């Protein structure tokens, strides 16, 4: 369980057991528990928004959407938002590989990064608002499943694409991720997503569809990164997770809105 607590502490602001000594092995082995970390986040997201909607009798869906989005930033410490911004700055800079990697390492946000975050935020908040208008069950299910699918897709990106830098914090993830890690994370993710299907038969379609489309989007993003820098980085991991989360929420919205 030490690896799980390390993953939880690294990817979130939630610290159940405070870890002060992180070995590269423990750090790398935490990858297989990423979907479980997503489940912890999902429970908090769903509880925060669900409780708000229940207490206000579902009268303020716009505020609920903003609250849900704020929870994703606060509980993760914005770690993936930083990666998303850095990835956009680097990958869309039009530079060569080494310069792209240098840009991505720069802590300052550029025009591409800011634009990407604003666009992402607009889509995600809007999706949360629309789901809140449908029902508490719809928004809570999406908020619970979203981070699990996001972290599962992160595992796929870590496992299927080479690390672009010779060193780096994310390299431990790559070095200790193999086919067994991916299989373990996949089974874990499916088991954690299954309880959402209890609330509605429709989720038996929505959840698999969200997984399939999210994996497809992150795979394409990984291929794009491969073309630009010959691999992926820690920033790409975070950006992939966010793209998967947004994709899954949109799928929940499409199916929940009766479009299909």
Tab-separated table of C-alpha atoms in Angstrom:
chain	number	residue	atom	x	y	z
A	1	UNK	CA	0.000	0.000	0.000
A	2	UNK	CA	3.008	2.282	0.343
A	3	UNK	CA	3.035	2.818	-3.433
A	4	UNK	CA	-0.659	3.811	-3.378
A	5	UNK	CA	-0.105	6.423	-0.668
A	6	UNK	CA	2.858	7.816	-2.594
A	7	UNK	CA	0.712	8.113	-5.718
A	8	UNK	CA	-2.073	9.758	-3.716
A	9	UNK	CA	0.298	12.265	-2.157
A	10	UNK	CA	2.015	13.055	-5.460
A	11	UNK	CA	-1.099	13.430	-7.641
A	12	UNK	CA	-3.392	15.104	-5.096
A	13	UNK	CA	-3.495	17.356	-2.048
A	14	UNK	CA	-4.979	14.468	-0.073
A	15	UNK	CA	-2.491	12.912	2.316
A	16	UNK	CA	-3.750	9.950	4.372
A	17	UNK	CA	-0.303	8.690	5.302
A	18	UNK	CA	2.448	11.244	5.049
A	19	UNK	CA	5.343	9.921	2.946
A	20	UNK	CA	8.721	11.566	3.467
A	21	UNK	CA	11.015	8.984	1.838
A	22	UNK	CA	10.273	8.147	-1.797
A	23	UNK	CA	12.448	5.561	-3.501
A	24	UNK	CA	12.469	5.444	-7.281
A	25	UNK	CA	10.970	1.937	-7.097
A	26	UNK	CA	8.072	3.019	-4.870
A	27	UNK	CA	7.519	6.054	-7.047
A	28	UNK	CA	7.448	3.964	-10.205
A	29	UNK	CA	5.247	1.229	-8.760
A	30	UNK	CA	2.622	3.776	-7.721
A	31	UNK	CA	1.529	3.905	-11.386
A	32	UNK	CA	-0.605	0.771	-11.052
A	33	UNK	CA	-2.648	2.509	-8.341
A	34	UNK	CA	-3.399	5.648	-10.351
A	35	UNK	CA	-7.029	4.626	-11.073
A	36	UNK	CA	-7.528	4.150	-7.309
A	37	UNK	CA	-6.145	7.641	-6.752
A	38	UNK	CA	-8.675	8.833	-9.319
A	39	UNK	CA	-11.459	7.073	-7.382
A	40	UNK	CA	-10.532	8.933	-4.200
A	41	UNK	CA	-10.703	12.214	-6.102
A	42	UNK	CA	-13.963	11.187	-7.756
A	43	UNK	CA	-15.623	10.471	-4.425
A	44	UNK	CA	-14.689	13.930	-3.163
A	45	UNK	CA	-15.821	15.634	-6.393
A	46	UNK	CA	-19.183	13.842	-6.370
A	47	UNK	CA	-19.774	14.472	-2.665
A	48	UNK	CA	-18.994	18.188	-2.897
A	49	UNK	CA	-21.218	18.894	-5.916
A	50	UNK	CA	-23.913	16.365	-5.020
A	51	UNK	CA	-24.294	17.722	-1.514
A	52	UNK	CA	-24.464	21.297	-2.808
A	53	UNK	CA	-27.174	20.453	-5.339
A	54	UNK	CA	-29.126	18.474	-2.746
A	55	UNK	CA	-29.040	21.274	-0.168
A	56	UNK	CA	-30.014	23.907	-2.742
A	57	UNK	CA	-32.684	21.669	-4.348
A	58	UNK	CA	-30.788	21.786	-7.665
A	59	UNK	CA	-31.557	25.487	-8.131
A	60	UNK	CA	-28.039	26.644	-8.982
A	61	UNK	CA	-26.562	24.370	-11.702
A	62	UNK	CA	-24.187	27.077	-12.943
A	63	UNK	CA	-22.647	27.486	-9.517
A	64	UNK	CA	-22.506	23.696	-9.154
A	65	UNK	CA	-20.528	23.484	-12.395
A	66	UNK	CA	-18.050	26.091	-11.203
A	67	UNK	CA	-17.820	24.344	-7.834
A	68	UNK	CA	-17.052	21.027	-9.497
A	69	UNK	CA	-14.338	22.578	-11.635
A	70	UNK	CA	-12.825	24.361	-8.629
A	71	UNK	CA	-12.712	21.064	-6.747
A	72	UNK	CA	-10.638	19.490	-9.536
A	73	UNK	CA	-8.104	22.301	-9.232
A	74	UNK	CA	-7.958	22.500	-5.441
A	75	UNK	CA	-7.825	18.767	-4.672
A	76	UNK	CA	-5.098	18.089	-7.232
A	77	UNK	CA	-3.152	21.239	-6.474
A	78	UNK	CA	-3.410	22.095	-10.168
A	79	UNK	CA	-0.542	19.704	-10.963
A	80	UNK	CA	-2.089	18.504	-14.226
A	81	UNK	CA	-3.157	22.009	-15.224
A	82	UNK	CA	0.488	23.011	-15.065
A	83	UNK	CA	1.427	20.068	-17.262
A	84	UNK	CA	-1.363	20.877	-19.706
A	85	UNK	CA	-0.208	24.485	-19.995
A	86	UNK	CA	3.464	23.556	-20.408
A	87	UNK	CA	2.580	20.923	-23.016
A	88	UNK	CA	0.586	23.420	-25.073
A	89	UNK	CA	3.378	25.993	-24.894
A	90	UNK	CA	5.969	23.498	-26.090
A	91	UNK	CA	4.129	21.324	-28.585
A	92	UNK	CA	2.528	24.245	-30.407
A	93	UNK	CA	5.611	26.447	-30.437
A	94	UNK	CA	6.722	25.247	-33.873
A	95	UNK	CA	10.276	24.682	-32.601
A	96	UNK	CA	12.658	21.730	-32.769
A	97	UNK	CA	12.672	18.944	-30.184
A	98	UNK	CA	15.309	20.357	-27.831
A	99	UNK	CA	13.732	23.803	-27.807
A	100	UNK	CA	10.280	22.295	-27.198
A	101	UNK	CA	11.599	20.381	-24.197
A	102	UNK	CA	13.254	23.549	-22.922
A	103	UNK	CA	9.997	25.500	-23.256
A	104	UNK	CA	8.045	22.771	-21.465
A	105	UNK	CA	10.494	22.905	-18.567
A	106	UNK	CA	10.045	26.671	-18.194
A	107	UNK	CA	7.763	27.435	-15.232
A	108	UNK	CA	6.373	30.545	-16.930
A	109	UNK	CA	3.105	30.210	-18.852
A	110	UNK	CA	3.093	31.377	-22.463
A	111	UNK	CA	0.308	32.416	-24.801
A	112	UNK	CA	-0.403	28.894	-26.043
A	113	UNK	CA	-0.567	27.540	-22.499
A	114	UNK	CA	-2.915	30.246	-21.245
A	115	UNK	CA	-5.169	29.904	-24.293
A	116	UNK	CA	-5.286	26.122	-23.916
A	117	UNK	CA	-6.233	26.358	-20.229
A	118	UNK	CA	-8.973	28.922	-20.882
A	119	UNK	CA	-10.417	26.783	-23.661
A	120	UNK	CA	-10.255	23.617	-21.585
A	121	UNK	CA	-11.835	25.329	-18.579
A	122	UNK	CA	-14.686	26.738	-20.679
A	123	UNK	CA	-15.565	23.319	-22.079
A	124	UNK	CA	-15.304	21.477	-18.761
A	125	UNK	CA	-17.285	24.022	-16.712
A	126	UNK	CA	-19.967	24.126	-19.406
A	127	UNK	CA	-20.216	20.333	-19.399
A	128	UNK	CA	-20.516	20.278	-15.602
A	129	UNK	CA	-23.285	22.889	-15.730
A	130	UNK	CA	-25.268	20.990	-18.362
A	131	UNK	CA	-24.916	17.710	-16.436
A	132	UNK	CA	-26.059	19.479	-13.258
A	133	UNK	CA	-29.185	20.609	-15.113
A	134	UNK	CA	-30.057	17.011	-16.024
A	135	UNK	CA	-29.892	15.504	-12.513
A	136	UNK	CA	-27.756	15.013	-9.429
A	137	UNK	CA	-27.142	11.411	-10.464
A	138	UNK	CA	-25.767	12.452	-13.869
A	139	UNK	CA	-23.279	14.999	-12.549
A	140	UNK	CA	-22.183	12.837	-9.611
A	141	UNK	CA	-21.615	9.802	-11.832
A	142	UNK	CA	-19.575	11.871	-14.277
A	143	UNK	CA	-17.529	13.471	-11.498
A	144	UNK	CA	-16.815	10.096	-9.931
A	145	UNK	CA	-15.873	8.318	-13.173
A	146	UNK	CA	-13.970	11.214	-14.757
A	147	UNK	CA	-10.763	11.109	-12.652
A	148	UNK	CA	-10.636	7.294	-12.714
A	149	UNK	CA	-10.730	7.274	-16.522
A	150	UNK	CA	-8.255	10.155	-16.615
A	151	UNK	CA	-5.708	8.330	-14.447
A	152	UNK	CA	-6.276	5.071	-16.337
A	153	UNK	CA	-5.488	6.829	-19.610
A	154	UNK	CA	-2.409	8.317	-17.982
A	155	UNK	CA	-1.205	4.771	-17.257
A	156	UNK	CA	-1.730	3.857	-20.923
A	157	UNK	CA	0.325	6.840	-22.073
A	158	UNK	CA	3.091	6.021	-19.590
A	159	UNK	CA	3.160	2.390	-20.700
A	160	UNK	CA	2.796	2.723	-24.464
A	161	UNK	CA	5.041	5.692	-25.254
A	162	UNK	CA	8.772	6.125	-24.484
A	163	UNK	CA	9.991	8.850	-22.162
A	164	UNK	CA	11.441	11.747	-24.180
A	165	UNK	CA	14.031	12.937	-21.659
A	166	UNK	CA	17.120	11.012	-20.455
A	167	UNK	CA	16.208	11.897	-16.868
A	168	UNK	CA	13.278	13.393	-15.010
A	169	UNK	CA	10.713	12.675	-12.322
A	170	UNK	CA	8.395	11.032	-14.825
A	171	UNK	CA	11.078	8.607	-15.988
A	172	UNK	CA	10.575	6.460	-12.884
A	173	UNK	CA	6.956	6.016	-13.958
A	174	UNK	CA	8.077	4.902	-17.410
A	175	UNK	CA	10.856	2.598	-16.180
A	176	UNK	CA	8.588	0.642	-13.823
A	177	UNK	CA	5.540	0.420	-16.090
A	178	UNK	CA	5.110	-2.747	-18.129
A	179	UNK	CA	2.291	-4.861	-19.554
A	180	UNK	CA	1.468	-6.252	-16.098
A	181	UNK	CA	1.163	-2.740	-14.698
A	182	UNK	CA	-1.186	-1.720	-17.500
A	183	UNK	CA	-3.330	-4.852	-17.077
A	184	UNK	CA	-3.507	-4.367	-13.299
A	185	UNK	CA	-4.519	-0.713	-13.723
A	186	UNK	CA	-7.123	-1.606	-16.353
A	187	UNK	CA	-8.806	-4.255	-14.187
A	188	UNK	CA	-8.614	-1.929	-11.192
A	189	UNK	CA	-10.191	0.887	-13.193
A	190	UNK	CA	-13.053	-1.291	-14.447
A	191	UNK	CA	-13.809	-2.529	-10.927
A	192	UNK	CA	-13.802	1.020	-9.554
A	193	UNK	CA	-16.042	2.304	-12.345
A	194	UNK	CA	-18.568	-0.529	-11.975
A	195	UNK	CA	-20.455	0.887	-8.943
A	196	UNK	CA	-21.640	3.854	-11.037
A	197	UNK	CA	-23.702	1.455	-13.158
A	198	UNK	CA	-25.866	0.683	-10.119
A	199	UNK	CA	-27.607	4.057	-10.407
A	200	UNK	CA	-28.713	3.718	-14.015
A	201	UNK	CA	-28.652	1.104	-16.779
A	202	UNK	CA	-27.635	3.896	-19.142
A	203	UNK	CA	-24.240	4.013	-17.473
A	204	UNK	CA	-23.595	0.499	-18.810
A	205	UNK	CA	-23.260	2.242	-22.178
A	206	UNK	CA	-21.889	5.607	-21.047
A	207	UNK	CA	-18.931	4.225	-19.059
A	208	UNK	CA	-17.500	1.913	-21.773
A	209	UNK	CA	-18.041	4.651	-24.363
A	210	UNK	CA	-16.228	7.162	-22.151
A	211	UNK	CA	-13.293	4.759	-21.733
A	212	UNK	CA	-13.038	3.994	-25.452
A	213	UNK	CA	-13.186	7.614	-26.606
A	214	UNK	CA	-10.863	8.826	-23.841
A	215	UNK	CA	-8.254	6.190	-24.682
A	216	UNK	CA	-8.530	7.103	-28.369
A	217	UNK	CA	-8.026	10.812	-27.658
A	218	UNK	CA	-5.035	10.266	-25.373
A	219	UNK	CA	-3.497	7.774	-27.818
A	220	UNK	CA	-3.706	10.373	-30.594
A	221	UNK	CA	-2.210	12.948	-28.244
A	222	UNK	CA	0.635	10.548	-27.417
A	223	UNK	CA	1.296	9.992	-31.128
A	224	UNK	CA	1.334	13.751	-31.665
A	225	UNK	CA	3.875	14.126	-28.860
A	226	UNK	CA	5.964	11.322	-30.393
A	227	UNK	CA	6.032	13.206	-33.682
A	228	UNK	CA	7.113	16.433	-31.988
A	229	UNK	CA	9.637	15.265	-29.368
A	230	UNK	CA	10.077	11.542	-29.918
A	231	UNK	CA	8.234	10.519	-26.766
A	232	UNK	CA	6.332	11.842	-23.779
A	233	UNK	CA	7.182	13.698	-20.559
A	234	UNK	CA	5.650	14.250	-17.141
A	235	UNK	CA	3.833	17.281	-18.540
A	236	UNK	CA	2.361	15.109	-21.294
A	237	UNK	CA	1.150	12.624	-18.675
A	238	UNK	CA	-0.789	15.371	-16.917
A	239	UNK	CA	-2.149	16.828	-20.150
A	240	UNK	CA	-3.276	13.373	-21.310
A	241	UNK	CA	-5.149	12.836	-18.060
A	242	UNK	CA	-6.970	16.157	-18.441
A	243	UNK	CA	-7.908	15.457	-22.058
A	244	UNK	CA	-9.263	12.060	-21.018
A	245	UNK	CA	-11.291	13.621	-18.208
A	246	UNK	CA	-12.844	16.203	-20.513
A	247	UNK	CA	-13.611	13.559	-23.138
A	248	UNK	CA	-15.316	11.306	-20.592
A	249	UNK	CA	-17.446	14.170	-19.252
A	250	UNK	CA	-18.533	15.103	-22.779
A	251	UNK	CA	-19.525	11.464	-23.443
A	252	UNK	CA	-21.582	11.442	-20.241
A	253	UNK	CA	-23.218	14.670	-21.355
A	254	UNK	CA	-24.004	13.354	-24.836
A	255	UNK	CA	-25.533	10.120	-23.560
A	256	UNK	CA	-27.272	11.757	-20.614
A	257	UNK	CA	-28.764	14.470	-22.774
A	258	UNK	CA	-30.598	11.929	-24.877
A	259	UNK	CA	-28.656	12.719	-28.052
A	260	UNK	CA	-28.097	8.972	-28.520
